[in-house]
PDB file of C-alpha atoms and ligand atoms in Angstrom:
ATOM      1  CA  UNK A   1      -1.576 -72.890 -58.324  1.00  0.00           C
ATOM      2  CA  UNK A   2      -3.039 -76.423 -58.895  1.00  0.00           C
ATOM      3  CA  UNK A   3      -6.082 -77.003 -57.909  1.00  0.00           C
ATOM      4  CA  UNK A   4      -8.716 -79.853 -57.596  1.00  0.00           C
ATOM      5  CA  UNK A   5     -12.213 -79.830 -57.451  1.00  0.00           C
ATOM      6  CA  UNK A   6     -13.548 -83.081 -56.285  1.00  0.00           C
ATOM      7  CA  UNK A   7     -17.618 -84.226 -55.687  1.00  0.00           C
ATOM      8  CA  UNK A   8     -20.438 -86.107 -57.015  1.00  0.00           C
ATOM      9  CA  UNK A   9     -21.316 -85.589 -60.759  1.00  0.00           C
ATOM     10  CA  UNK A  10     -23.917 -82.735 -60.004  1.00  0.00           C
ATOM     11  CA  UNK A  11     -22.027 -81.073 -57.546  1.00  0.00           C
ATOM     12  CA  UNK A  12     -21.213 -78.270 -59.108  1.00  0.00           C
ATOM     13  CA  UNK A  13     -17.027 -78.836 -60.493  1.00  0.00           C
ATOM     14  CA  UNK A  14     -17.952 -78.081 -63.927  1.00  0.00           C
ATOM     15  CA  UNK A  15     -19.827 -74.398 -63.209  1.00  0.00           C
ATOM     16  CA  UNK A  16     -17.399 -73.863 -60.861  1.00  0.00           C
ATOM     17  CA  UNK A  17     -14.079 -74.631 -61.973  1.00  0.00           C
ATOM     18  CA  UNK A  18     -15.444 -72.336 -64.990  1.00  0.00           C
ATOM     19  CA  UNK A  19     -15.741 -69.155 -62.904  1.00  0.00           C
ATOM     20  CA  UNK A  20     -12.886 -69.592 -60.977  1.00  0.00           C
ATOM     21  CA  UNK A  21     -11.126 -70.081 -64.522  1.00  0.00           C
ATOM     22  CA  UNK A  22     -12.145 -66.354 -65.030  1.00  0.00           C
ATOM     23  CA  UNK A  23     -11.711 -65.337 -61.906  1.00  0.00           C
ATOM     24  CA  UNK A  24      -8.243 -66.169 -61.439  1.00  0.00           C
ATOM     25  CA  UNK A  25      -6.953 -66.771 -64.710  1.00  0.00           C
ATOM     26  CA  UNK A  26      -5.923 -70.254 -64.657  1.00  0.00           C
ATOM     27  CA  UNK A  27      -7.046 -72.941 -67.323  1.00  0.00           C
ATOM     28  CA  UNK A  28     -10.088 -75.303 -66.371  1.00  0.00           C
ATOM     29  CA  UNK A  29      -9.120 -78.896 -67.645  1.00  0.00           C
ATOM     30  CA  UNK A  30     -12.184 -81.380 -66.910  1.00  0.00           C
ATOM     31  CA  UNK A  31     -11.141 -84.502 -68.224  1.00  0.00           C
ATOM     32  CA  UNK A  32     -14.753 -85.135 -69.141  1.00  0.00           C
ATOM     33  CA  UNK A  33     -14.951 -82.391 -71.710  1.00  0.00           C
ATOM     34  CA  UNK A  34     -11.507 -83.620 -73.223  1.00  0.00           C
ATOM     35  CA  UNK A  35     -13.283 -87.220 -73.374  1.00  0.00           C
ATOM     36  CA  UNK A  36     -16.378 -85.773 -75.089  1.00  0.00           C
ATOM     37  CA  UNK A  37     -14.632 -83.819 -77.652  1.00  0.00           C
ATOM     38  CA  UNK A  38     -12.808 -86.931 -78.680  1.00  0.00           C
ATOM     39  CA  UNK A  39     -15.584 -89.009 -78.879  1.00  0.00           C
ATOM     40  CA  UNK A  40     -17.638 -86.007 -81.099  1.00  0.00           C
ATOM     41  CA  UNK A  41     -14.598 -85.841 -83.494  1.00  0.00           C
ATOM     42  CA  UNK A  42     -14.278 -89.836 -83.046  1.00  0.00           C
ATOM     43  CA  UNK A  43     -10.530 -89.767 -82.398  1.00  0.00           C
ATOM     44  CA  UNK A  44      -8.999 -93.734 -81.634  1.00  0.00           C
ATOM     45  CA  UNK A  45      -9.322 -92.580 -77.964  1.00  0.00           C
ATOM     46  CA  UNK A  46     -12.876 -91.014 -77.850  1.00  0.00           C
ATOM     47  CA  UNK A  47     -14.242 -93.820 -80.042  1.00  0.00           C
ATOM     48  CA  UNK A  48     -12.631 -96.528 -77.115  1.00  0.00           C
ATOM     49  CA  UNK A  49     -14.314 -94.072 -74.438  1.00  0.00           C
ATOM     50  CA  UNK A  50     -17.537 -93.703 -76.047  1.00  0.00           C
ATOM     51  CA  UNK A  51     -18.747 -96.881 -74.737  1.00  0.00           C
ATOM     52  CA  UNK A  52     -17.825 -96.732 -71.207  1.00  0.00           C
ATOM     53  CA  UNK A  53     -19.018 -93.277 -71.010  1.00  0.00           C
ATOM     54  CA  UNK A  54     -22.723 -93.804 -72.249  1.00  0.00           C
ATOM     55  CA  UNK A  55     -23.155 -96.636 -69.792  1.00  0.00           C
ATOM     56  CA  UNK A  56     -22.138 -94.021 -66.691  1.00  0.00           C
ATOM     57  CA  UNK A  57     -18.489 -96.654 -66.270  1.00  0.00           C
ATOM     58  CA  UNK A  58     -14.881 -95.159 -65.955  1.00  0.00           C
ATOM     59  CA  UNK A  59     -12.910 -95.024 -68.914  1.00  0.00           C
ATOM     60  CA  UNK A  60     -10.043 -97.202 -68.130  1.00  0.00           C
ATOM     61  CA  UNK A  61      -7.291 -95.257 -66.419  1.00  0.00           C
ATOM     62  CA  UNK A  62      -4.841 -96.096 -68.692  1.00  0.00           C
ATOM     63  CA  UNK A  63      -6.124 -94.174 -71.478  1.00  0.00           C
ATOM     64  CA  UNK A  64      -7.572 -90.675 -69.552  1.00  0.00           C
ATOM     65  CA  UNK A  65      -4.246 -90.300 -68.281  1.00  0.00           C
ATOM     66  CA  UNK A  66      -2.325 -90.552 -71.147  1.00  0.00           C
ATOM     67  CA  UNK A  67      -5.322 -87.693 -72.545  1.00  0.00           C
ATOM     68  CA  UNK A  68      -4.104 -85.372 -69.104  1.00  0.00           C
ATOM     69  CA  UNK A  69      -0.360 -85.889 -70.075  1.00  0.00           C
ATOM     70  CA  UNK A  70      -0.948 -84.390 -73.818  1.00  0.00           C
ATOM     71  CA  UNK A  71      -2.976 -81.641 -72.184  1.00  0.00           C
ATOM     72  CA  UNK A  72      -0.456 -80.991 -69.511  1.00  0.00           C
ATOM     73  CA  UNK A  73       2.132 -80.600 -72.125  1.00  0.00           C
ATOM     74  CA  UNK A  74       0.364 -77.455 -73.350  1.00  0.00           C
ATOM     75  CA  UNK A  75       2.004 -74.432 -72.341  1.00  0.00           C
ATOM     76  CA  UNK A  76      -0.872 -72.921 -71.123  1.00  0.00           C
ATOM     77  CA  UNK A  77      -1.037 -75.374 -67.538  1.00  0.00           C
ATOM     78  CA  UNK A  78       2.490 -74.198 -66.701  1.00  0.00           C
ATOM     79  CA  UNK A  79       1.431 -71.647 -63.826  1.00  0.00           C
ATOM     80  CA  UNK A  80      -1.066 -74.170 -62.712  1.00  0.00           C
ATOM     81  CA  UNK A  81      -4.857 -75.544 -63.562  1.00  0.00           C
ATOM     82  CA  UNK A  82      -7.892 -76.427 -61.940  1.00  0.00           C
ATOM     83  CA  UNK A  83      -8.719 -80.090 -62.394  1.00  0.00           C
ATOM     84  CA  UNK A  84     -12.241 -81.128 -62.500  1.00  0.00           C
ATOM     85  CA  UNK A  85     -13.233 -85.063 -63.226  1.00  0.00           C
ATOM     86  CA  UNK A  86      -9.864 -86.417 -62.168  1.00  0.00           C
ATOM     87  CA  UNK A  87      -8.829 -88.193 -60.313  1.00  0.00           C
ATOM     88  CA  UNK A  88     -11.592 -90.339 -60.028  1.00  0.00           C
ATOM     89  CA  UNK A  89      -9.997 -93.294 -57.826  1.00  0.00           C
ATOM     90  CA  UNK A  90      -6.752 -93.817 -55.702  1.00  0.00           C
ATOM     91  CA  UNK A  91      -5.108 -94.998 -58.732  1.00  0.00           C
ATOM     92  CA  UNK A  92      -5.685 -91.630 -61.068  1.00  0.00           C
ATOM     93  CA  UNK A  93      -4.551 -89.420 -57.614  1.00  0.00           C
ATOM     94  CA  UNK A  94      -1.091 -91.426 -57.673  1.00  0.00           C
ATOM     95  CA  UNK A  95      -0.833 -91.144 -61.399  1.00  0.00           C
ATOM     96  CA  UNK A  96      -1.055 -87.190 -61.366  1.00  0.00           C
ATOM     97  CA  UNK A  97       1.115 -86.764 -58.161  1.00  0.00           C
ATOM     98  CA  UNK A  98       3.768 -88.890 -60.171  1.00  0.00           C
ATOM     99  CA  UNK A  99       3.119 -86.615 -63.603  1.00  0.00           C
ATOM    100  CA  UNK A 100       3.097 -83.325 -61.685  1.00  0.00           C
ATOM    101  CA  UNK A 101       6.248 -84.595 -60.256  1.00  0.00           C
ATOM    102  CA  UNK A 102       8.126 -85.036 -62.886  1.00  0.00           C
ATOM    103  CA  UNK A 103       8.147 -81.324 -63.809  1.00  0.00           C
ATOM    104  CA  UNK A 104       8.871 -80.628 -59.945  1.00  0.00           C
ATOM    105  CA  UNK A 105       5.180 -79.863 -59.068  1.00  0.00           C
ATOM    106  CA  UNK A 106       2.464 -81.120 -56.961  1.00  0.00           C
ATOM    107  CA  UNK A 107      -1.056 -80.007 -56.274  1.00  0.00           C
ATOM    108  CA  UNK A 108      -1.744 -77.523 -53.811  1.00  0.00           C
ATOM    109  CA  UNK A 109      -5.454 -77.097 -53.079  1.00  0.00           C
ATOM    110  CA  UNK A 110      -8.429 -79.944 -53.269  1.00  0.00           C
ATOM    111  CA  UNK A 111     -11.824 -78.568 -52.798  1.00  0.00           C
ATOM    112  CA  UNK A 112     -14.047 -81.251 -51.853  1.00  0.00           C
ATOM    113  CA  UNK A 113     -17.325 -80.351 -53.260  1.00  0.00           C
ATOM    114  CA  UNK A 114     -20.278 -82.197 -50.744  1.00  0.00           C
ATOM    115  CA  UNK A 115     -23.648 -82.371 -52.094  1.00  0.00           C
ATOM    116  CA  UNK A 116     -26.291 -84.494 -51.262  1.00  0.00           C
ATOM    117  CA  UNK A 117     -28.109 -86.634 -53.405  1.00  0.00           C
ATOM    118  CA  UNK A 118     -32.034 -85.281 -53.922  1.00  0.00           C
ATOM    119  CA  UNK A 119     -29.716 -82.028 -54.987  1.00  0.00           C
ATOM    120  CA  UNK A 120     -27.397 -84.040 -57.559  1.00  0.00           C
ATOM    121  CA  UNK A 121     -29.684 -85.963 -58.963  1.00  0.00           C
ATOM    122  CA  UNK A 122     -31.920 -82.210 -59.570  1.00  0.00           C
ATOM    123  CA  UNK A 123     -29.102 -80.321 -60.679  1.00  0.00           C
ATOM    124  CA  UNK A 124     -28.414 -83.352 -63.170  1.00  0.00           C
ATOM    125  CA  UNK A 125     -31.277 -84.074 -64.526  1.00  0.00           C
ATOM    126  CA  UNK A 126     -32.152 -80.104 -65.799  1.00  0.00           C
ATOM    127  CA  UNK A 127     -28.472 -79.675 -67.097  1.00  0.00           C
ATOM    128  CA  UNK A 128     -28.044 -78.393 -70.591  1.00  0.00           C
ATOM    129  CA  UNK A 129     -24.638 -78.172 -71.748  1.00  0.00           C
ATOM    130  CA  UNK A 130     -23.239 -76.192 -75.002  1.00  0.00           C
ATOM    131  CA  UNK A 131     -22.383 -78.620 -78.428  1.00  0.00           C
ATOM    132  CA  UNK A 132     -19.826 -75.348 -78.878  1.00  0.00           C
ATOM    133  CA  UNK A 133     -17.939 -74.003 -76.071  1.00  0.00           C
ATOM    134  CA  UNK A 134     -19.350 -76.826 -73.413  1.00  0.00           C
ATOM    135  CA  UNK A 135     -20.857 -73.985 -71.136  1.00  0.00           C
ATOM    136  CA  UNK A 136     -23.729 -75.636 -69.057  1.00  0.00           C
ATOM    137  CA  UNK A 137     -26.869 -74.267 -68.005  1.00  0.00           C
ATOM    138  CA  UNK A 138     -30.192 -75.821 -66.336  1.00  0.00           C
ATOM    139  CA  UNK A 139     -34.175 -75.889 -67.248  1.00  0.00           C
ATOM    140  CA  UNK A 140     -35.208 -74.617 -63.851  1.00  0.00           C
ATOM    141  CA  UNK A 141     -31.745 -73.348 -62.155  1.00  0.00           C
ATOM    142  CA  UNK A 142     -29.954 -71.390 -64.733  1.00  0.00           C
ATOM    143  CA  UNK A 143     -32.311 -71.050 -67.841  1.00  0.00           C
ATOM    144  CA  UNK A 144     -30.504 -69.876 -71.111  1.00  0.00           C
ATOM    145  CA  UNK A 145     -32.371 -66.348 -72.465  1.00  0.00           C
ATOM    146  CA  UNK A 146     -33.607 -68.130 -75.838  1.00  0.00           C
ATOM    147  CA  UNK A 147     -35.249 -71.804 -75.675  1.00  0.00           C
ATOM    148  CA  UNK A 148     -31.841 -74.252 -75.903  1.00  0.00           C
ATOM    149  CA  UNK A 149     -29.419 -71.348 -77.306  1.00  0.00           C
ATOM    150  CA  UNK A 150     -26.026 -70.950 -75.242  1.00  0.00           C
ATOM    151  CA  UNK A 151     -26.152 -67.744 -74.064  1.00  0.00           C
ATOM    152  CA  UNK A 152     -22.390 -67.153 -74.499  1.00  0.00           C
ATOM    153  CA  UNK A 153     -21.717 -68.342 -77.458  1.00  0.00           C
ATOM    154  CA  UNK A 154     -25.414 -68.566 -79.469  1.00  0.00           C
ATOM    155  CA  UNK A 155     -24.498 -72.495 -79.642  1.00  0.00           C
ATOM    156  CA  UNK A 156     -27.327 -74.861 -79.765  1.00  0.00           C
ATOM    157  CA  UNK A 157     -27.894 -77.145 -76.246  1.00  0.00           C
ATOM    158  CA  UNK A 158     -28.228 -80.314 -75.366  1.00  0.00           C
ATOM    159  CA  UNK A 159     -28.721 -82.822 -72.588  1.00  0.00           C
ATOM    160  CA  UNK A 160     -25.984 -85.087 -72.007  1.00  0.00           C
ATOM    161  CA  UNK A 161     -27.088 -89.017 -72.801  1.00  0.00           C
ATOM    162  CA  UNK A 162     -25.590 -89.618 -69.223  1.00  0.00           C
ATOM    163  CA  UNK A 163     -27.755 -87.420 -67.641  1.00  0.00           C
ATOM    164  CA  UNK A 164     -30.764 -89.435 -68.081  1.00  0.00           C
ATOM    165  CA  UNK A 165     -32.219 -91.045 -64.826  1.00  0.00           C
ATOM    166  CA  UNK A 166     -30.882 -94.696 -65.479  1.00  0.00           C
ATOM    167  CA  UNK A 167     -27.274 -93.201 -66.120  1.00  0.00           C
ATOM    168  CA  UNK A 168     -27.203 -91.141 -63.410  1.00  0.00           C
ATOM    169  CA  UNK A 169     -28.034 -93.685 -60.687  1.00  0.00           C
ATOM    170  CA  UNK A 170     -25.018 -95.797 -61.775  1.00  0.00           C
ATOM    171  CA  UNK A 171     -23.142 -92.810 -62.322  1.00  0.00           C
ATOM    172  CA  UNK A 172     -23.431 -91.321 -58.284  1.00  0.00           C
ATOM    173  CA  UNK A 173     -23.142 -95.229 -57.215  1.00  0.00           C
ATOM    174  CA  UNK A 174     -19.729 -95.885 -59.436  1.00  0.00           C
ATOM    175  CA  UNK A 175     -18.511 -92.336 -57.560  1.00  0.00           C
ATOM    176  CA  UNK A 176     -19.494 -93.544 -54.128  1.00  0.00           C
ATOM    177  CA  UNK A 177     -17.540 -96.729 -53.928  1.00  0.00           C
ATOM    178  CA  UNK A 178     -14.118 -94.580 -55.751  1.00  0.00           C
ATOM    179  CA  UNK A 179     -14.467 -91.160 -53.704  1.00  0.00           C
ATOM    180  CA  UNK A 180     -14.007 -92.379 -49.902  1.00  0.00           C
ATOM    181  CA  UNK A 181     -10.150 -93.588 -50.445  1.00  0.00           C
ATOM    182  CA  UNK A 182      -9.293 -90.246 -52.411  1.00  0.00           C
ATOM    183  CA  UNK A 183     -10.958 -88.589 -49.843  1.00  0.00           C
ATOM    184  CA  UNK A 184      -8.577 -89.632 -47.593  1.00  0.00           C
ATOM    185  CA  UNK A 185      -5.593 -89.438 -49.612  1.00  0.00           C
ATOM    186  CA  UNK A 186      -6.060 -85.791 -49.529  1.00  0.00           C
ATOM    187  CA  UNK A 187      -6.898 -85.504 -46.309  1.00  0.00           C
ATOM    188  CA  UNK A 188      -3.838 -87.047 -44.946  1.00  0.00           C
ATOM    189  CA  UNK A 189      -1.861 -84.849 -47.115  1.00  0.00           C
ATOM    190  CA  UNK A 190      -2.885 -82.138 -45.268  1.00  0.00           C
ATOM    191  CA  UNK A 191      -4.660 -80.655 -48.924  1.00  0.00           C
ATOM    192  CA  UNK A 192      -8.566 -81.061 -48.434  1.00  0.00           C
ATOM    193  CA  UNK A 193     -11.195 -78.249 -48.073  1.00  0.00           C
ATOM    194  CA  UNK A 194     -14.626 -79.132 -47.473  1.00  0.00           C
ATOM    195  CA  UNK A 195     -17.255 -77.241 -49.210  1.00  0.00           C
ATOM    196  CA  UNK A 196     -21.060 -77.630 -48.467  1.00  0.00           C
ATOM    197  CA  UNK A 197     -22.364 -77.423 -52.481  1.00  0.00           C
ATOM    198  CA  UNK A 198     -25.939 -77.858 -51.301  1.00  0.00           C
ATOM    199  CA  UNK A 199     -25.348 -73.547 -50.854  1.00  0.00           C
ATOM    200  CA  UNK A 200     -25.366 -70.934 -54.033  1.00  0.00           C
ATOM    201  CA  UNK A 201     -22.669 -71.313 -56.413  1.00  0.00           C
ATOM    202  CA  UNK A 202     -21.594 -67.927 -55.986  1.00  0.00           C
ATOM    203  CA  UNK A 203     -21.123 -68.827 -52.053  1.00  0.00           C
ATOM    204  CA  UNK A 204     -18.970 -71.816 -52.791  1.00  0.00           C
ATOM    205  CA  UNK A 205     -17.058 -69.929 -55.795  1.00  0.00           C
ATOM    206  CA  UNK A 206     -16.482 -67.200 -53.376  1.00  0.00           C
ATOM    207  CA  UNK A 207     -15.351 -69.121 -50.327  1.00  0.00           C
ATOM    208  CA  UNK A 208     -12.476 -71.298 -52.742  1.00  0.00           C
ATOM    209  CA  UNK A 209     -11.671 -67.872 -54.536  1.00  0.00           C
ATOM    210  CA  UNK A 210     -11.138 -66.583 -51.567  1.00  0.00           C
ATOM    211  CA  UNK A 211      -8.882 -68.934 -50.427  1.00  0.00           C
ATOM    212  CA  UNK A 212      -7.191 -69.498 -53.173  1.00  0.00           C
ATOM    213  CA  UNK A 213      -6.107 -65.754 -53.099  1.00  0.00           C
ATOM    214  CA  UNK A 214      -5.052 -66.138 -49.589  1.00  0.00           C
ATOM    215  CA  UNK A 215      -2.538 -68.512 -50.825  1.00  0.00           C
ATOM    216  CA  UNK A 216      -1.145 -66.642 -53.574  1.00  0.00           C
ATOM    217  CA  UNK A 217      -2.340 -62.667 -54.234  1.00  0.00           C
ATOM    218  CA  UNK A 218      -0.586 -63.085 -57.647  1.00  0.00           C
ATOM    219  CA  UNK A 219      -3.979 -64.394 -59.157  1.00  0.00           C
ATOM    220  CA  UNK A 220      -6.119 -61.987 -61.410  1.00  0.00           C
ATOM    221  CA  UNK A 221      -8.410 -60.102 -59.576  1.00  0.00           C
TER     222      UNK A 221
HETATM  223  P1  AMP B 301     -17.938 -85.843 -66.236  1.00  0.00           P
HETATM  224  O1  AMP B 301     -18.124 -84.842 -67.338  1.00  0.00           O
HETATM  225  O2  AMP B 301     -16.785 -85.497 -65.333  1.00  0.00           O
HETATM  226  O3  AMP B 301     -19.213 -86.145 -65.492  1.00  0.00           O
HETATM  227  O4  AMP B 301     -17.515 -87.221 -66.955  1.00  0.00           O
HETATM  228  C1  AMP B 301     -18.376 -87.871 -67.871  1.00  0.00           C
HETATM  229  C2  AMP B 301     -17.889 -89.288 -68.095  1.00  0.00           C
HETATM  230  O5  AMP B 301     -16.556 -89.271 -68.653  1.00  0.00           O
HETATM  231  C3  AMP B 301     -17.767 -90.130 -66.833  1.00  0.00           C
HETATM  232  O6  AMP B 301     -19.001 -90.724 -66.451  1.00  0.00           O
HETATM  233  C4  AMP B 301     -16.731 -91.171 -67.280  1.00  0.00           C
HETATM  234  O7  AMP B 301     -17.324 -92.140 -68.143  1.00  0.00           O
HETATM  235  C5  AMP B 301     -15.773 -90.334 -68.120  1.00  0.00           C
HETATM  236  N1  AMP B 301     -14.693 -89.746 -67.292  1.00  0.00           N
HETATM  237  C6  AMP B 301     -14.458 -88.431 -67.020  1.00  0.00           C
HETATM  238  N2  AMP B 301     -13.377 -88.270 -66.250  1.00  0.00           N
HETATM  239  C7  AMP B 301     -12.886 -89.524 -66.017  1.00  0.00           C
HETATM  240  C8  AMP B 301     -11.784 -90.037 -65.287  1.00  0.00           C
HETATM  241  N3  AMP B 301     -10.977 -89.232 -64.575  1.00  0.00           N
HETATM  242  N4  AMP B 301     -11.596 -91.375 -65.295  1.00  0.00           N
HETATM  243  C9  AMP B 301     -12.397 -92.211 -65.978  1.00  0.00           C
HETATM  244  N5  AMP B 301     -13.460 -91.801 -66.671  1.00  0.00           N
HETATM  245  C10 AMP B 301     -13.719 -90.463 -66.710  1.00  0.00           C
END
């Protein structure tokens, strides 16, 4: 099964597309972590992104989706993924449908994460994420049990550079003027689910599990 999570940058994709990971025993790939970890081990490619990324831009296409072709080549994606952080525009959406085609695949599922923005910009700005494992958790929302230690791995926490207030402004306004044409795209395909993420994670993560599962009882239970 290959799924998509798509939504503002505080919607939720990242938490989510963890649990449903577990859940249903399919890798998470979020292109965002990928780009992290190559800028923290400055690889050619994470050095390049760096820039773009710190400033709340796109990385140029070019270069995340030659990053989602290595990781697709790991055996691990061949029953299927769920995608969070791509595609970001029209252009990344035809990109992947032309990878995933190439091995005979498509995707089958895009939950549209919709959030609005006084919740975003909350969920944002309190986000702590793992320098380990990358699990996230939040000052107010999801507090970790010890002051800035990752619960799951005893990793020490951090707040993102791009989740400062200036970052995330441009960061929601770069995703409005991209998200309306993929949107679409998805739509017309026949492949978008609407989700209101303004409710509990556990009611979203629920509602797409269960879907998911109606689709294909294969998946872990
Ligand atoms: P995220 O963790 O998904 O919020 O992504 C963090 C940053 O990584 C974004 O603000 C972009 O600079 C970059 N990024 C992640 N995914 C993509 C993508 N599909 N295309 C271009 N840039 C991306």
């Amino acid at each position: 099964m290959r799924i998509i999570l798509l939504g503002p940058p505080g919607a939720g994709k990242g938490t989510q597309a963890v649990r449903m990971s577990q859940k249903l025993g399919l890798p998470h790939v979020s292109t965002g972590d990928l780009l992290r970890q190559n800028a923290s081990s400055g690889t050619p490619l994470g050095l390049e992104a760096k820039d773009y990324m710190q400033k709340g831009l796109l990385v140029p296409d070019g270069l995340v989706s030659r990053m989602l072709r290595d990781r697709f080549a790991q055996d691990d994606t061949g029953s299927g993924f769920i995608l969070d952080g791509y595609p970001r525009n029209l252009k990344q959406a035809e990109e992947l449908d032309k990878l995933l085609k190439e091995d005979g695949m498509s995707v089958d599922v895009v939950f549209y994460l919709e959030a609005s923005e006084p919740v975003v910009v909350q969920r944002l700005s309190g986000r702590l994420v793992c320098r380990e494992c990358q699990a996230n958790f939040h000052r107010q929302n999801m507090p970790p049990k010890k002051d800035m230690v990752c619960d799951r791995c005893g990793g020490q926490l951090y707040q993102r550079s791009d989740d400062r207030p200036e970052t995330i402004k441009k960061r929601l306004e770069v995703y409005r003027s991209d998200a309306q044409p993929l949107v679409s795209y998805y739509e017309k395909a026949g492949k978008l689910r609407r989700l209101d993420a303004d409710q509990k994670l556990e009611t979203v993560l629920d509602k797409m599990v269960g879907f998911v599962r109606s689709q294909d009882d294969s998946l872990k239970v």
